[in-house]
Coordinates of C-alpha atoms in Angstrom, one line a residue:
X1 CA -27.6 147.7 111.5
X2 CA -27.7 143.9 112.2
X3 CA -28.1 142.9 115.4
X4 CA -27.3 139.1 116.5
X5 CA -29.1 137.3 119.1
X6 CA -27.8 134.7 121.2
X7 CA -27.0 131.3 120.4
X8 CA -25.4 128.2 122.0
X9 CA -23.9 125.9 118.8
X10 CA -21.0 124.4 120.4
X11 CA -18.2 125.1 118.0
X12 CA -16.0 122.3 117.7
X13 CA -12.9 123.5 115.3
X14 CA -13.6 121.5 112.1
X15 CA -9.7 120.5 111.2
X16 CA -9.7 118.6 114.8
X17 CA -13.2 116.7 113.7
X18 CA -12.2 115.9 110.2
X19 CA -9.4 113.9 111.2
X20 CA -11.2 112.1 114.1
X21 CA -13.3 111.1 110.8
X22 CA -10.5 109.8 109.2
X23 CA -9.1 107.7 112.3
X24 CA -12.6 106.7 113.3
X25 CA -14.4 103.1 112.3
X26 CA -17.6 103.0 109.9
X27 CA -20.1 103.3 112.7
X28 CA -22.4 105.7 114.7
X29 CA -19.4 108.0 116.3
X30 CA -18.1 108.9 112.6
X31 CA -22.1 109.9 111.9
X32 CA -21.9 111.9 114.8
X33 CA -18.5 113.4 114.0
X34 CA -19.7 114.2 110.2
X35 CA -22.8 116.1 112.2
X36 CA -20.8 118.1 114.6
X37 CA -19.1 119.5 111.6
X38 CA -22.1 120.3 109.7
X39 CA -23.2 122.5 112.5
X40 CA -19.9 124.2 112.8
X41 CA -20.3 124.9 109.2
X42 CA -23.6 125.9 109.5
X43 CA -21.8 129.2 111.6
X44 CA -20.1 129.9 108.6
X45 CA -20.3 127.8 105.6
X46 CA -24.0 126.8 105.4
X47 CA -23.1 124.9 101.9
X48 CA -20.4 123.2 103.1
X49 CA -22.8 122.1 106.2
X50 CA -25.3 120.6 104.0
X51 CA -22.7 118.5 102.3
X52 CA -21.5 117.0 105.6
X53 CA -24.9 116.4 107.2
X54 CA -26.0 114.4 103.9
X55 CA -22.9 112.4 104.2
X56 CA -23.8 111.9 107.7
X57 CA -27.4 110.7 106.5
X58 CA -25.8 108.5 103.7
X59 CA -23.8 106.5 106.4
X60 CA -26.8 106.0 108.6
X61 CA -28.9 104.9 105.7
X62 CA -26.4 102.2 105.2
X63 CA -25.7 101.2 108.7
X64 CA -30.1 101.6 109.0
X65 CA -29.3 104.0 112.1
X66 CA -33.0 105.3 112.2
X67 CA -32.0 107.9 115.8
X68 CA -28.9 109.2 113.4
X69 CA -31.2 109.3 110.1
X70 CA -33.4 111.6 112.0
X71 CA -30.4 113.6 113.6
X72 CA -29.1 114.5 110.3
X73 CA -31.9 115.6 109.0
X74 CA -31.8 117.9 111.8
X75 CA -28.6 119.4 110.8
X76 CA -29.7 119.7 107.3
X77 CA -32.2 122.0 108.9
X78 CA -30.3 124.0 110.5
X79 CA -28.1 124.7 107.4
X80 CA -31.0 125.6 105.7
X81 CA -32.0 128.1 107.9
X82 CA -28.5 129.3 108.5
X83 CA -28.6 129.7 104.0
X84 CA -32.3 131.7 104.9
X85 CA -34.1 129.0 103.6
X86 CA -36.2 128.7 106.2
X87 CA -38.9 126.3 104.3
X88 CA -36.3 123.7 103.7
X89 CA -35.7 124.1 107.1
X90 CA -39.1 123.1 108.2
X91 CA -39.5 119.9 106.1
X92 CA -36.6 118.6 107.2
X93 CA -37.6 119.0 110.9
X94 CA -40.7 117.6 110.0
X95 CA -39.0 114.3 108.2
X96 CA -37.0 114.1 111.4
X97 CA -40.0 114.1 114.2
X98 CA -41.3 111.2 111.8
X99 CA -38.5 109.4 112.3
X100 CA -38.3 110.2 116.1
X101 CA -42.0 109.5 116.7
X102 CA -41.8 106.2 115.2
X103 CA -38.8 105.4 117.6
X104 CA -41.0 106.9 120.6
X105 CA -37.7 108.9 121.1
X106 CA -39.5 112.1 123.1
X107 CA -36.5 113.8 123.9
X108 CA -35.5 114.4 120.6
X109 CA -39.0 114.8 119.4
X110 CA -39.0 118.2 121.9
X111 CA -35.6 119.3 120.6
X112 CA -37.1 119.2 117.3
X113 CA -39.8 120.8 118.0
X114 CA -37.6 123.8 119.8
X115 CA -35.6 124.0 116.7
X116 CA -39.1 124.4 114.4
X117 CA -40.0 127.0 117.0
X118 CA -37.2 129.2 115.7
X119 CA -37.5 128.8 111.9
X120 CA -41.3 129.9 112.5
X121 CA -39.8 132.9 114.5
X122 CA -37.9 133.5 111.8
X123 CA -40.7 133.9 109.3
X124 CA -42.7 135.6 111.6
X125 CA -45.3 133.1 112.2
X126 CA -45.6 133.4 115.5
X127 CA -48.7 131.3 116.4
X128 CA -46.7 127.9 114.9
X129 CA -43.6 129.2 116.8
X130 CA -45.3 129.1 120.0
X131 CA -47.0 125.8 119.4
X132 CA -43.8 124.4 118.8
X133 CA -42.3 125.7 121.8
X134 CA -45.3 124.7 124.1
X135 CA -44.8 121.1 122.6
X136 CA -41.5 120.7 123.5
X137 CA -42.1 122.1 126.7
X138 CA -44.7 119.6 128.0
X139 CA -41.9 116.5 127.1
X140 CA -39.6 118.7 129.2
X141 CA -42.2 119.2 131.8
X142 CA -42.2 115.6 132.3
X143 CA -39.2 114.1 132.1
X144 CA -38.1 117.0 134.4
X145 CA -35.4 118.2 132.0
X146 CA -34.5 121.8 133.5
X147 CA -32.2 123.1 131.5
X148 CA -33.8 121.9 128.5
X149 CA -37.3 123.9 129.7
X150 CA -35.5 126.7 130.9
X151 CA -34.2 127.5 127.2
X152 CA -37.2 126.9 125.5
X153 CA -39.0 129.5 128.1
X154 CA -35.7 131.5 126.6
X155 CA -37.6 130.6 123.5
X156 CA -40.8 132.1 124.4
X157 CA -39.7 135.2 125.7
X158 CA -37.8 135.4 122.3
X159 CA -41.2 135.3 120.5
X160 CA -42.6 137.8 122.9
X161 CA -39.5 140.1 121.9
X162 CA -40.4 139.6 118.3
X163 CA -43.8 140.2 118.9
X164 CA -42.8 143.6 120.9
X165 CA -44.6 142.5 124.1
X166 CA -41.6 143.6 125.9
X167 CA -43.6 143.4 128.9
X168 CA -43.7 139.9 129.0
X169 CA -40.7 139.0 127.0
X170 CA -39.1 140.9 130.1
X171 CA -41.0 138.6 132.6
X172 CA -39.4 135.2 130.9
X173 CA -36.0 136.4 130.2
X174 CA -36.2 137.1 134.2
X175 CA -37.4 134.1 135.3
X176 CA -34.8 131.9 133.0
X177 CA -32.4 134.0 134.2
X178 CA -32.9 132.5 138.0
X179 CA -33.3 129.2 136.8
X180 CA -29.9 129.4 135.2
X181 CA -28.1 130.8 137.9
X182 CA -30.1 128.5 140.5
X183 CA -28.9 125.4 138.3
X184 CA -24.8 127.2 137.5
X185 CA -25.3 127.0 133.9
X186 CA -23.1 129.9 133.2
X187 CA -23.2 129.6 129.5
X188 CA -26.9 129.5 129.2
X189 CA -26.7 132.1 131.8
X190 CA -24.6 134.4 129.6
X191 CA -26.5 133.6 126.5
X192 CA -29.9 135.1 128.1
X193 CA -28.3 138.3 129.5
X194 CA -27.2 139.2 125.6
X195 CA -31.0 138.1 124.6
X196 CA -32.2 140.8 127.7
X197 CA -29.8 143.4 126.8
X198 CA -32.4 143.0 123.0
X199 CA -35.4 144.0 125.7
X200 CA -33.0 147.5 126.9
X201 CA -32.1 148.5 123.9
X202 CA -35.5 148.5 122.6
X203 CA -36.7 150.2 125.6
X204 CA -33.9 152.6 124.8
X205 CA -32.4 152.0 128.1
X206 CA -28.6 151.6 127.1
X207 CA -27.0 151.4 129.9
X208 CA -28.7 148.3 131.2
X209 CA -28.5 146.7 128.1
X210 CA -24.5 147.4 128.1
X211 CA -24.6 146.2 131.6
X212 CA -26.3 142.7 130.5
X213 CA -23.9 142.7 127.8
X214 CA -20.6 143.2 129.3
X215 CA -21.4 140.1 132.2
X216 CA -22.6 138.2 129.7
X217 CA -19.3 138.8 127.6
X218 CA -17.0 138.4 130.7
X219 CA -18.9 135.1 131.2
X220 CA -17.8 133.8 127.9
X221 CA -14.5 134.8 127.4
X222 CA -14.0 132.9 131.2
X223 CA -15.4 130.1 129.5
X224 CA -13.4 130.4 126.2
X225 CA -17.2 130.2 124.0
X226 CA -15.0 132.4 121.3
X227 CA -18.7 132.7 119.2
X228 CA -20.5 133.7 121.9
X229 CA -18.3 136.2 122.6
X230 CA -17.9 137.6 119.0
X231 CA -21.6 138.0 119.3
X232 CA -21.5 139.7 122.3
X233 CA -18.7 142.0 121.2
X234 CA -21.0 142.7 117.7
X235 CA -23.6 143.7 120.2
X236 CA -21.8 145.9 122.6
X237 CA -20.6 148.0 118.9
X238 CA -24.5 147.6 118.3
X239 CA -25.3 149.4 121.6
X240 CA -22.5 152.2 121.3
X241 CA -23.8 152.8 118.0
X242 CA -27.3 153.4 119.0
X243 CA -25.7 156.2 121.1
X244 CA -24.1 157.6 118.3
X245 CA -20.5 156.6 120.2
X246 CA -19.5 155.3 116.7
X247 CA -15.6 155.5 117.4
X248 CA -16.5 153.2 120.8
X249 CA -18.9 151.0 118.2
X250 CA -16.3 150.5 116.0
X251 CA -13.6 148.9 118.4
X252 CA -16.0 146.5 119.2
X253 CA -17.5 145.7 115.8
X254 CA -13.2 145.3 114.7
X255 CA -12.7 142.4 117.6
X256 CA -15.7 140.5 116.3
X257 CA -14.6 141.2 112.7
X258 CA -11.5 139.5 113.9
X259 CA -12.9 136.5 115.9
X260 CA -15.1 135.8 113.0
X261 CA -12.0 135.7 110.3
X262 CA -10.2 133.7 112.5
X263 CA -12.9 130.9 113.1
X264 CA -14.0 131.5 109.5
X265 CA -17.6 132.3 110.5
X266 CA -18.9 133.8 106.9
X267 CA -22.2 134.9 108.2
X268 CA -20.5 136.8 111.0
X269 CA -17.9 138.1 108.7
X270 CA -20.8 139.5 106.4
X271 CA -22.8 141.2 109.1
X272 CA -19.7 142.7 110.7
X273 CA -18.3 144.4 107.7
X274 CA -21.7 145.4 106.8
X275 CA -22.2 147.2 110.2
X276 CA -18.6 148.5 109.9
X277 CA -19.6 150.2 106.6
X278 CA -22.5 151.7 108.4
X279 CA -20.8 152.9 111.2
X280 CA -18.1 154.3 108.8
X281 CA -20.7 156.2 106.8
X282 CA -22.2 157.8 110.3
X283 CA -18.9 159.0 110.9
X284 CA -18.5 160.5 107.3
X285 CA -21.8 162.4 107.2
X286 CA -20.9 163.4 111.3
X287 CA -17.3 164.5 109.6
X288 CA -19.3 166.9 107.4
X289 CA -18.5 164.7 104.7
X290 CA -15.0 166.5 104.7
X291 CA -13.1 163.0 105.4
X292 CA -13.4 160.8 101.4
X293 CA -11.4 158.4 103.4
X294 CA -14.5 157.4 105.6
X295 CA -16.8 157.2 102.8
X296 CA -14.1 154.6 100.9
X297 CA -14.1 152.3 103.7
X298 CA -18.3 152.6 104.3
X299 CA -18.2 151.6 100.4
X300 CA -15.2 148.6 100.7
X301 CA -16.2 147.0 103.5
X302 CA -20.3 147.3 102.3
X303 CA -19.2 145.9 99.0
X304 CA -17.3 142.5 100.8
X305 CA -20.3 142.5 103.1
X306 CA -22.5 141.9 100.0
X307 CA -20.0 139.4 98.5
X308 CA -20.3 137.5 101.3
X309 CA -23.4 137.1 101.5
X310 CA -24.2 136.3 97.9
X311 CA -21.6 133.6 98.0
X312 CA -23.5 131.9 101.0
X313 CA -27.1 132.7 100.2
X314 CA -27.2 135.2 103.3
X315 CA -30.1 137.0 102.0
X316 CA -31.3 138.5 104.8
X317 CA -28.9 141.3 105.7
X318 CA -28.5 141.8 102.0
X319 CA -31.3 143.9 102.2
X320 CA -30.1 146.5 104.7
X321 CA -26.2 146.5 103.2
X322 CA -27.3 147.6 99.9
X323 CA -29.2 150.1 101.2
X324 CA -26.2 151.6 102.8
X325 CA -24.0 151.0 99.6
X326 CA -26.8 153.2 97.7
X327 CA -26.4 155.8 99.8
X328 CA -22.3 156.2 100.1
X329 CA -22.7 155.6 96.0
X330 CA -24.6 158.8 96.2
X331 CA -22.8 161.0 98.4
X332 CA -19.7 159.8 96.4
X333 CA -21.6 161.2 93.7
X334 CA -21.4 158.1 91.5
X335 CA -24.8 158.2 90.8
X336 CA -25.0 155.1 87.7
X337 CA -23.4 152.6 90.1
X338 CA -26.1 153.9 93.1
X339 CA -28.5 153.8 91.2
X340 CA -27.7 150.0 89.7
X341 CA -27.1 149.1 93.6
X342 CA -30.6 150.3 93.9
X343 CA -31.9 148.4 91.1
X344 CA -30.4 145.3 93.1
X345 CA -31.7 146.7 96.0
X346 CA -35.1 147.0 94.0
X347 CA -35.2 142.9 92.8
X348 CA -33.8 141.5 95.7
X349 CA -36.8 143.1 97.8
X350 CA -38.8 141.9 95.2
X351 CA -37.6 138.3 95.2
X352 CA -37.5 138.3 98.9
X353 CA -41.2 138.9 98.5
X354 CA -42.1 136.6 95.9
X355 CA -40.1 134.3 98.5
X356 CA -42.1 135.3 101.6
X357 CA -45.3 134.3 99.5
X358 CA -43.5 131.3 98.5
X359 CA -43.1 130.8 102.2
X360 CA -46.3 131.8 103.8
X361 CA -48.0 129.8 100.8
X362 CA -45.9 126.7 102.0
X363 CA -47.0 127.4 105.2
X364 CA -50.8 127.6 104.2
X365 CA -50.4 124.3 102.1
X366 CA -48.8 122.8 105.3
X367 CA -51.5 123.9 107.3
X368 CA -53.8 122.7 104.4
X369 CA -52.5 118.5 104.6
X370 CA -52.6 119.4 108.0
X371 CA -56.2 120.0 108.0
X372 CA -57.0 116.9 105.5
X373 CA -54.7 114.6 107.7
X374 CA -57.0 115.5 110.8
X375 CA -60.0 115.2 108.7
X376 CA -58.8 111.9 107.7
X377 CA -58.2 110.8 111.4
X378 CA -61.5 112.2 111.9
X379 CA -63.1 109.6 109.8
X380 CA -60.6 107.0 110.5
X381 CA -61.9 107.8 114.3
X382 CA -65.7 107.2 113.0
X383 CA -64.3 103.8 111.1
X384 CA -62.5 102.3 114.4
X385 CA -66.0 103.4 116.6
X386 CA -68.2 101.4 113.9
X387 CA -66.0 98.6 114.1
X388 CA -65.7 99.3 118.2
X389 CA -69.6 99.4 117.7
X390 CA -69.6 96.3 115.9
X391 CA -67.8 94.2 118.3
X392 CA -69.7 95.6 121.5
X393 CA -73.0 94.8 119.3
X394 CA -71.0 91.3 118.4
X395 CA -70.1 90.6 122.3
X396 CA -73.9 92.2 123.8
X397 CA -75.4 88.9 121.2
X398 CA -73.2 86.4 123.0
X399 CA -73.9 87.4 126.2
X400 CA -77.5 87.0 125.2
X401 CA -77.3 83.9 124.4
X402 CA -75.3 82.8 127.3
X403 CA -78.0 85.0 129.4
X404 CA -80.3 82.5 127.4
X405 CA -78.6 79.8 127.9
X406 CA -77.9 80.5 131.8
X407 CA -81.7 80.6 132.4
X408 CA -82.5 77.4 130.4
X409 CA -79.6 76.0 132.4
X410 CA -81.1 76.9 135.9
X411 CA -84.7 75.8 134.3
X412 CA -83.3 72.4 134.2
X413 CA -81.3 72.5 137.3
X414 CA -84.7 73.3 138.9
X415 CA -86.6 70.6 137.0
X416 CA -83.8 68.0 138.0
X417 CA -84.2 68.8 141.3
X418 CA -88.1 68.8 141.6
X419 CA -88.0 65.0 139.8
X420 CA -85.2 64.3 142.7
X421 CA -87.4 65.7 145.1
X422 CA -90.1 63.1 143.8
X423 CA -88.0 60.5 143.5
X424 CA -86.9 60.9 146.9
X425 CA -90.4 60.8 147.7
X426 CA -90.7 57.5 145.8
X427 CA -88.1 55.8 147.8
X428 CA -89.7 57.3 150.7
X429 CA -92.9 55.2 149.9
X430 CA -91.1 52.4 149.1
X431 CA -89.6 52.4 152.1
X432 CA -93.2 52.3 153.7
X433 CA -94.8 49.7 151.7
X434 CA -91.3 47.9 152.8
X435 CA -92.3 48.1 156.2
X436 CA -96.0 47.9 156.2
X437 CA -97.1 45.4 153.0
X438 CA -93.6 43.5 152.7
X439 CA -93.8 42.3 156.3
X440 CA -97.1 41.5 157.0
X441 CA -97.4 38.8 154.4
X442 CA -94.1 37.6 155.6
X443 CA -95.3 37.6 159.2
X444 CA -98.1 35.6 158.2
X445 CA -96.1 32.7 156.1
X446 CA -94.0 32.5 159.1
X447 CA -97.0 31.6 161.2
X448 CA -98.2 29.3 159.4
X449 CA -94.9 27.6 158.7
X450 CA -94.3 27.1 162.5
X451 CA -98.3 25.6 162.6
X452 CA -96.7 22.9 160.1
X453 CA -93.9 22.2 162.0
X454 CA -96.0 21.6 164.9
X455 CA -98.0 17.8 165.5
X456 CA -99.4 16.6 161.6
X457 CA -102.6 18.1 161.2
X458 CA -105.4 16.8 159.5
X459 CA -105.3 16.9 155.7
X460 CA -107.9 19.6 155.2
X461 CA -106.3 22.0 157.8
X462 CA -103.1 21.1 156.3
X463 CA -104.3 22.2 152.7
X464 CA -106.2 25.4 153.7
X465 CA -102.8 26.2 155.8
X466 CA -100.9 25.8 152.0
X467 CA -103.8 27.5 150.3
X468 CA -102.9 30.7 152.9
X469 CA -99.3 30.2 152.3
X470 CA -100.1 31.0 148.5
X471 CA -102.4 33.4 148.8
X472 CA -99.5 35.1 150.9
X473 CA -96.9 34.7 148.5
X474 CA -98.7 35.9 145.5
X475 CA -99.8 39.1 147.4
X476 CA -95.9 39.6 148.6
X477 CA -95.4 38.9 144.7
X478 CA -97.6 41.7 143.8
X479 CA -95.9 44.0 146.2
X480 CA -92.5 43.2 144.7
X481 CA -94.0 44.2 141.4
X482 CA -95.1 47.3 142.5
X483 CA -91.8 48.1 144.0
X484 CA -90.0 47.5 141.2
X485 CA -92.4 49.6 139.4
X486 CA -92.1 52.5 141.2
X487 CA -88.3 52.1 141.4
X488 CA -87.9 52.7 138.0
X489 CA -89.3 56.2 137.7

């Protein structure tokens, strides 16, 4: 029997968005219209939600709206995994982190990566799923988003559940169960009780689980989240079922049933009819197969279950509704058409194989460019330290040379100022030979001057006093030379 886990897609009725698409302008609100109704598609049309989020793509490409490029491609994702194919889903979420990385748009980066995180649940690759979830945790971390980490520790715990370490899958659901009702995010709040009530019903402890379920359903239909509370409703028949309360199981499985025709939710419908035909066949076999008309409605509502889900390319719960059909075939004892439902049974296991190796050899040709791109870094990394090398090798020579040249520089400043100190020295001498040999010679010629000036004199005193006076002057001429000589050095 199928059980749904919780989800949070915001249904917006598609009639009301397609004509806001008509009334609106050629701009970003009618790309964000066209993506709104891809994901309420995506619920139940997963075709019909790839055709709008490409159109939504298209008219960003135009309008070169990189953010609504990337949130698009987002949507086309999640069609892709709402069609179960879940490697489509991946490449797209990859094409759209490019774009959000390249816009340094974080936020969007981590919603990505949350989204990833659940297609890699999906294919059981648990290790990737958690890696996702851890990255879009540390953006959440710090820009101190609460809700935003409080549902991808919802996250976790989901891959914990998967994993069967209902331990600690127990321990997150707990602790985002606080931070939801610390925060009044009754939504949220509800949507983590119907993932807990998963933990109970594994642990076989029904009761709880119906207790989680029953708030969390009373929670929704307060709010009026109609698919939230279809799910819960599916889950509550999934509970009484496990307790073999089929007649209580099938009440509840009938409301969804109904929700899900009324919004149009194909992927709903499919998995409620098909749980309907397997409560209806646990009824005929607890009838002692004495009631045909049990059996007929196990086969009807199988058969549209399987319709459904071939006209959508819902593969998954294919698997498990043909199983059933096989077996009503057989206690109908029509045994050609059980066993061709078998045969289907048969190649669609064998195709979902040959898909699963399609997938996990995707994933190992992912993980392959992965490796080569980090190898490539890797020696990009070795090319940039070179260069880094280069230029600290490049730099280390200039400052060398000016080491060099600072040295010759304070050689000459030194040299300058020895020759100054000499040639202060040299004026210092000058200055003596000033006072000593400059003014004795002139002392003398004014002596003898003031003898001439005196009473005449005879002529040979008077010539030996002119003989001094030149012998004077030519020594104070010599002096002056000297002077001048030393001047110049």
């Amino acid at each position: 029997m199928v059980v749904f886990s919780q989800t949070n897609p915001q249904i917006k009725y598609i009639d009301s968005l397609s004509n806001l698409v008509k009334k609106s302008q050629k701009d970003s609100t009618r790309v964000v219209l066209l993506e709104k109704i891809s994901l309420a598609y995506a619920n139940s049309d997963p075709s019909k939600g790839l055709e709008y989020a490409d159109r939504a793509y298209k008219l960003a490409t135009e309008m070169n709206l990189k953010n609504r490029q990337a949130a698009s491609m987002a949507m086309m994702a999640v069609n892709h995994l709402a069609a179960s194919n879940p490697e489509k889903g991946i490449e797209y979420n990859q094409r759209a982190i490019e774009i959000y990385k390249s816009l340094n748009n974080k936020k969007s980066i981590a919603a990505v990566y949350s989204n990833l995180s659940q297609i890699y649940l999906r294919q059981g690759n648990y290790d990737k799923a958690l890696e996702c979830s851890f990255n879009a945790l540390a953006v959440y971390d710090q820009s101190k988003e609460y809700r935003n980490k409080a549902i991808v520790l919802e996250n976790i715990a989901n891959i914990h559940y998967e994993l069967k370490n209902l331990k600690k899958a127990k321990n997150y659901y707990t602790q985002v169960l606080e931070l939801f009702k610390s925060y009044g995010l009754k939504t949220d709040l509800a949507r983590c009780m119907g993932n807990m009530s998963r933990v109970e019903m594994d642990k076989e402890n029904y009761p709880k689980a119906l207790e989680y379920l029953k708030k969390a359903l009373k929670i929704n239909q307060e709010l009026g989240n109609i698919n939230s509370e279809l799910i819960n409703l599916t889950n509550i028949g999934n509970v009484y079922s496990k307790q073999k309360q089929n007649k209580k199981a099938l009440i509840f499985m009938k409301k969804s049933l109904e929700m899900s025709e009324k919004l149009n939710m194909k992927n709903s419908i499919a998995v409620n009819k098909g749980n309907i035909g397997s409560i209806y066949l646990e009824m005929y076999k607890e009838s002692g197969h004495s009631d045909i008309n049990l059996l007929q409605n196990t086969i009807k509502n199988t058969q549209e279950a399987i319709s459904i889900c071939d006209s959508i390319g819902f593969i998954a719960p294919k698997m498990e509704f043909t199983q059933i059909l096989t077996e009503a075939y057989s206690l109908q004892k029509d045994y050609k058409r059980a066993f061709e439902t078998l045969q289907e049974k048969t190649n669609l296991s064998d195709s979902l194989k040959i898909m699963e190796a399609s997938q996990k050899l995707s994933i190992l040709e992912t993980e392959r460019a992965k490796s080569l791109k980090e190898k490539h870094l890797v020696i990009k990394n070795k090319e940039l330290e070179i260069i880094r090398l280069k230029s600290e090798k490049k730099t280390l020579f200039y400052l060398l040379i000016i080491s060099v040249l600072v040295v010759i520089f304070a050689f000459i400043v030194r040299s300058f100022l020895q020759k100054q100190k000499k040639h202060s020295q040299i004026l210092s001498e000058i200055k003596q030979i000033q006072s000593h040999e400059i003014r004795g010679p002139i002392a003398s010629i004014l002596g003898l001057t003031a003898l001439l000036k005196e009473k005449p004199a005879e002529d040979f005193s008077k010539s030996k006093l002119l003989e001094g006076i030149e012998e004077l002057a030519l020594r104070l001429d010599e002096i002056v030379i000297k002077i001048t000589k030393n001047s110049s050095l």
